[in-house]
CSV table of C-alpha atoms in Angstrom, one decimal:
chain,number,residue,atom,x,y,z
A,27,MET,CA,0.2,0.3,-0.5
A,28,THR,CA,1.1,3.0,-1.0
A,29,VAL,CA,-0.1,6.4,0.8
A,30,VAL,CA,2.0,9.4,-0.3
A,31,PHE,CA,5.2,9.9,-2.2
A,32,ARG,CA,4.5,6.8,-3.8
A,33,VAL,CA,5.9,5.1,0.0
A,34,PRO,CA,5.4,1.2,0.1
A,35,ILE,CA,3.9,0.9,3.7
A,36,HIS,CA,3.5,-3.3,4.3
A,37,GLY,CA,1.6,-2.6,8.4
A,38,SER,CA,-1.5,-1.4,9.8
A,39,LEU,CA,-2.0,1.9,8.7
A,40,PRO,CA,-4.4,2.3,11.7
A,41,LEU,CA,-2.0,1.0,13.5
A,42,LEU,CA,0.5,3.1,12.6
A,43,LEU,CA,-2.1,5.9,12.5
A,44,GLY,CA,-3.2,5.4,16.8
A,45,LEU,CA,0.7,5.4,17.2
A,46,SER,CA,1.1,8.2,15.2
A,47,ILE,CA,-1.4,10.1,17.8
A,48,VAL,CA,0.7,8.4,20.9
A,49,TYR,CA,3.7,10.5,19.2
A,50,LEU,CA,2.0,13.6,18.6
A,51,PHE,CA,0.3,13.3,22.4
A,52,ALA,CA,3.7,12.4,23.5
A,53,LEU,CA,5.5,16.0,21.8
A,54,LEU,CA,2.7,17.7,23.1
A,55,ALA,CA,3.3,16.4,27.2
A,56,LEU,CA,6.3,17.0,26.1
A,57,GLY,CA,6.1,21.3,25.3
A,58,LEU,CA,3.6,21.1,28.3
A,59,LEU,CA,6.7,20.6,30.9
A,60,VAL,CA,9.3,22.7,29.6
A,61,SER,CA,6.7,25.5,29.4
A,62,SER,CA,5.2,24.7,32.7
A,63,ARG,CA,8.1,24.8,33.9
A,64,ALA,CA,10.1,27.8,32.1
A,65,ARG,CA,9.7,31.9,33.9
A,66,THR,CA,9.6,33.6,31.0
A,67,GLN,CA,8.9,32.8,27.3
A,68,MET,CA,13.2,33.2,25.9
A,69,GLU,CA,13.8,30.2,28.7
A,70,ALA,CA,11.1,27.9,27.3
A,71,ILE,CA,12.0,28.8,23.7
A,72,GLN,CA,15.8,28.2,24.7
A,73,ILE,CA,15.6,25.0,26.7
A,74,ALA,CA,13.7,23.7,23.7
A,75,GLN,CA,16.2,23.8,21.4
A,76,MET,CA,17.6,21.7,23.9
A,77,PHE,CA,15.2,18.4,23.0
A,78,LEU,CA,15.4,19.7,19.5
A,79,LEU,CA,18.7,19.3,18.2
A,80,PRO,CA,19.3,16.0,20.4
A,81,SER,CA,15.9,14.5,18.5
A,82,ILE,CA,17.1,15.2,15.3
A,83,MET,CA,20.8,14.2,15.5
A,84,LEU,CA,20.2,11.6,18.4
A,85,SER,CA,17.1,9.5,17.5
A,86,GLY,CA,18.3,7.0,14.4
A,87,TYR,CA,17.4,9.8,12.1
A,88,ILE,CA,21.1,10.4,10.6
A,89,PHE,CA,22.8,7.9,12.7
A,90,PRO,CA,21.8,4.5,13.8
A,91,LEU,CA,21.4,4.4,17.5
A,92,SER,CA,24.2,1.6,17.8
A,93,SER,CA,26.8,4.1,16.5
A,94,LEU,CA,26.4,6.9,19.6
A,95,PRO,CA,28.4,6.1,23.0
A,96,GLY,CA,27.0,4.9,26.2
A,97,PRO,CA,24.9,8.6,27.6
A,98,CYS,CA,23.7,9.2,24.6
A,99,ALA,CA,22.3,6.0,23.5
A,100,VAL,CA,20.8,6.1,26.9
A,101,PHE,CA,19.3,9.9,26.4
A,102,ALA,CA,18.0,8.8,22.8
A,103,GLN,CA,15.3,6.8,24.6
A,104,VAL,CA,14.0,9.5,26.7
A,105,LEU,CA,13.0,11.0,23.3
A,106,PRO,CA,9.8,10.4,21.8
A,107,ALA,CA,11.4,10.3,18.3
A,108,THR,CA,14.1,7.5,18.4
A,109,HIS,CA,10.3,5.7,19.2
A,110,PHE,CA,8.3,6.8,15.9
A,111,ILE,CA,11.3,6.7,13.2
A,112,ALA,CA,11.9,3.2,14.8
A,113,ILE,CA,8.6,2.9,14.3
A,114,VAL,CA,7.5,3.9,11.5
A,115,ALA,CA,10.6,2.1,10.3
A,116,ARG,CA,9.1,-0.9,10.8
A,117,HIS,CA,5.8,-0.2,9.1
A,118,HIS,CA,8.0,0.8,5.9
A,119,HIS,CA,9.5,-2.9,6.3
A,120,PRO,CA,8.5,-5.4,4.1
A,121,ARG,CA,8.9,-8.3,6.4
A,122,ARG,CA,9.7,-6.5,10.0
A,123,HIS,CA,6.5,-4.8,10.5
A,124,LEU,CA,5.0,-4.3,14.1
A,125,PRO,CA,2.1,-6.9,14.3
A,126,ALA,CA,-1.5,-5.0,15.2
A,127,THR,CA,-1.6,-6.6,17.8
A,128,SER,CA,0.9,-6.4,19.8
A,129,GLY,CA,0.0,-5.4,23.0
A,130,THR,CA,3.8,-4.5,24.4
A,131,THR,CA,3.9,-2.2,21.6
A,132,TRP,CA,1.0,0.2,22.7
A,133,ARG,CA,2.1,-0.2,26.6
A,134,ARG,CA,5.3,0.5,25.7
A,135,CYS,CA,4.4,3.5,23.4
A,136,TRP,CA,2.5,4.8,26.7
A,137,ARG,CA,4.5,5.2,28.9
A,138,SER,CA,6.8,8.2,27.7
A,139,PRO,CA,3.9,10.8,27.2
A,140,LEU,CA,2.0,9.2,30.7
A,141,VAL,CA,5.9,10.1,32.4
A,142,LEU,CA,5.2,13.6,30.7
A,143,VAL,CA,1.3,14.6,31.6
A,144,ALA,CA,3.0,13.1,35.5
A,145,GLY,CA,6.0,15.3,35.1
A,146,SER,CA,3.8,18.6,34.1
A,147,THR,CA,1.6,17.5,36.5
A,148,ARG,CA,3.7,18.2,39.2
A,149,ALA,CA,4.5,21.1,38.0
A,150,PHE,CA,1.5,23.5,38.6
A,151,GLN,CA,0.7,21.9,41.7
A,152,GLN,CA,4.1,23.1,42.6
A,153,ASP,CA,3.8,26.9,43.4
A,154,HIS,CA,6.3,27.3,41.1
A,155,TYR,CA,3.7,28.2,38.8
A,156,VAL,CA,1.2,29.8,41.2
A,157,GLU,CA,4.4,32.4,41.8
A,158,LYS,CA,5.1,33.1,38.0
A,159,SER,CA,1.2,33.4,36.9
A,160,ALA,CA,0.5,36.2,39.9
A,161,PRO,CA,1.4,40.0,39.2
A,162,SER,CA,4.4,41.6,40.3
A,163,ALA,CA,3.8,43.4,43.6
B,15,MET,CA,-4.1,26.3,42.2
B,16,VAL,CA,-5.7,29.8,40.8
B,17,THR,CA,-8.6,27.2,39.3
B,18,PRO,CA,-11.2,25.3,41.0
B,19,ALA,CA,-10.4,22.7,38.0
B,20,SER,CA,-7.3,19.8,39.4
B,21,PRO,CA,-3.8,19.4,38.2
B,22,VAL,CA,-4.6,16.9,35.5
B,23,ALA,CA,-8.0,18.7,34.4
B,24,VAL,CA,-5.8,21.4,33.5
B,25,VAL,CA,-2.9,19.4,31.8
B,26,LEU,CA,-5.3,17.7,29.3
B,27,GLY,CA,-7.4,20.3,28.8
B,28,LYS,CA,-4.7,21.9,27.5
B,29,LEU,CA,-3.0,18.6,26.0
B,30,LEU,CA,-6.2,17.3,24.2
B,31,PRO,CA,-7.3,19.9,21.8
B,32,TYR,CA,-4.0,20.5,19.9
B,33,LEU,CA,-3.5,16.7,19.4
B,34,ALA,CA,-6.9,17.0,17.7
B,35,LEU,CA,-5.4,19.7,16.3
B,36,ALA,CA,-2.5,17.8,15.3
B,37,PHE,CA,-4.0,14.7,14.5
B,38,VAL,CA,-5.8,16.6,11.3
B,39,GLN,CA,-2.8,18.6,10.7
B,40,LEU,CA,-0.6,14.4,10.0
B,41,LEU,CA,-4.0,13.6,8.0
B,42,PHE,CA,-3.5,16.5,5.8
B,43,ILE,CA,-0.2,15.8,5.7
B,44,LEU,CA,-1.1,12.2,4.7
B,45,PHE,CA,-3.5,12.0,2.4
B,46,SER,CA,-3.8,15.4,1.0
C-alpha cells in the first residue's frame, strides 16, 4: 500500500495512525512540561532547543542508534522521536513490520507520554506555577 | 492552583485540543 510520495507501507495503516497519536501526545506533553517549568518565554524556547537538536542527531534519524556512545544512547531513549522513527521504519519494512495486535507495542509507547503528563501535572501542583502567574507587586 | 479544576484536568485540557489539531494536520500531510 502506498499513501504519500509512493512510499510503500507494509504494516497496518490504522496502527500507524494510532501510534502517531501517541507520538503527538508525547510531543505536546513534552512542550507543556517545558513551558510549565520555565519562568519566561525565552527560557522555554531555549529549553525546547535542548530537545530539538538531540531529537535530530540522537534519535536514529541521521546516525544509527548502535553507533551512539552509552550516555547518548540512554538519553536517546527519552526522546519520543527515537521510538516513532523506529515504529515508522518498521512499518516500511516488508517483513519486520509491527503486528497490530501487539500489546507490548502499545504499553511501551504509552510509557513516555504518561511520564511527561505526570511531570507537567506535578509542575502545576507546585507553588512554582502560582508564583509565576501571579502579578508581581 | 488558581483554578477549581484539578491539575490533571488542566494538563489534559491543554493537551487534548492541540492533539486533535495536530492529528488533523497529520492527516492533511499524509492524504492531501
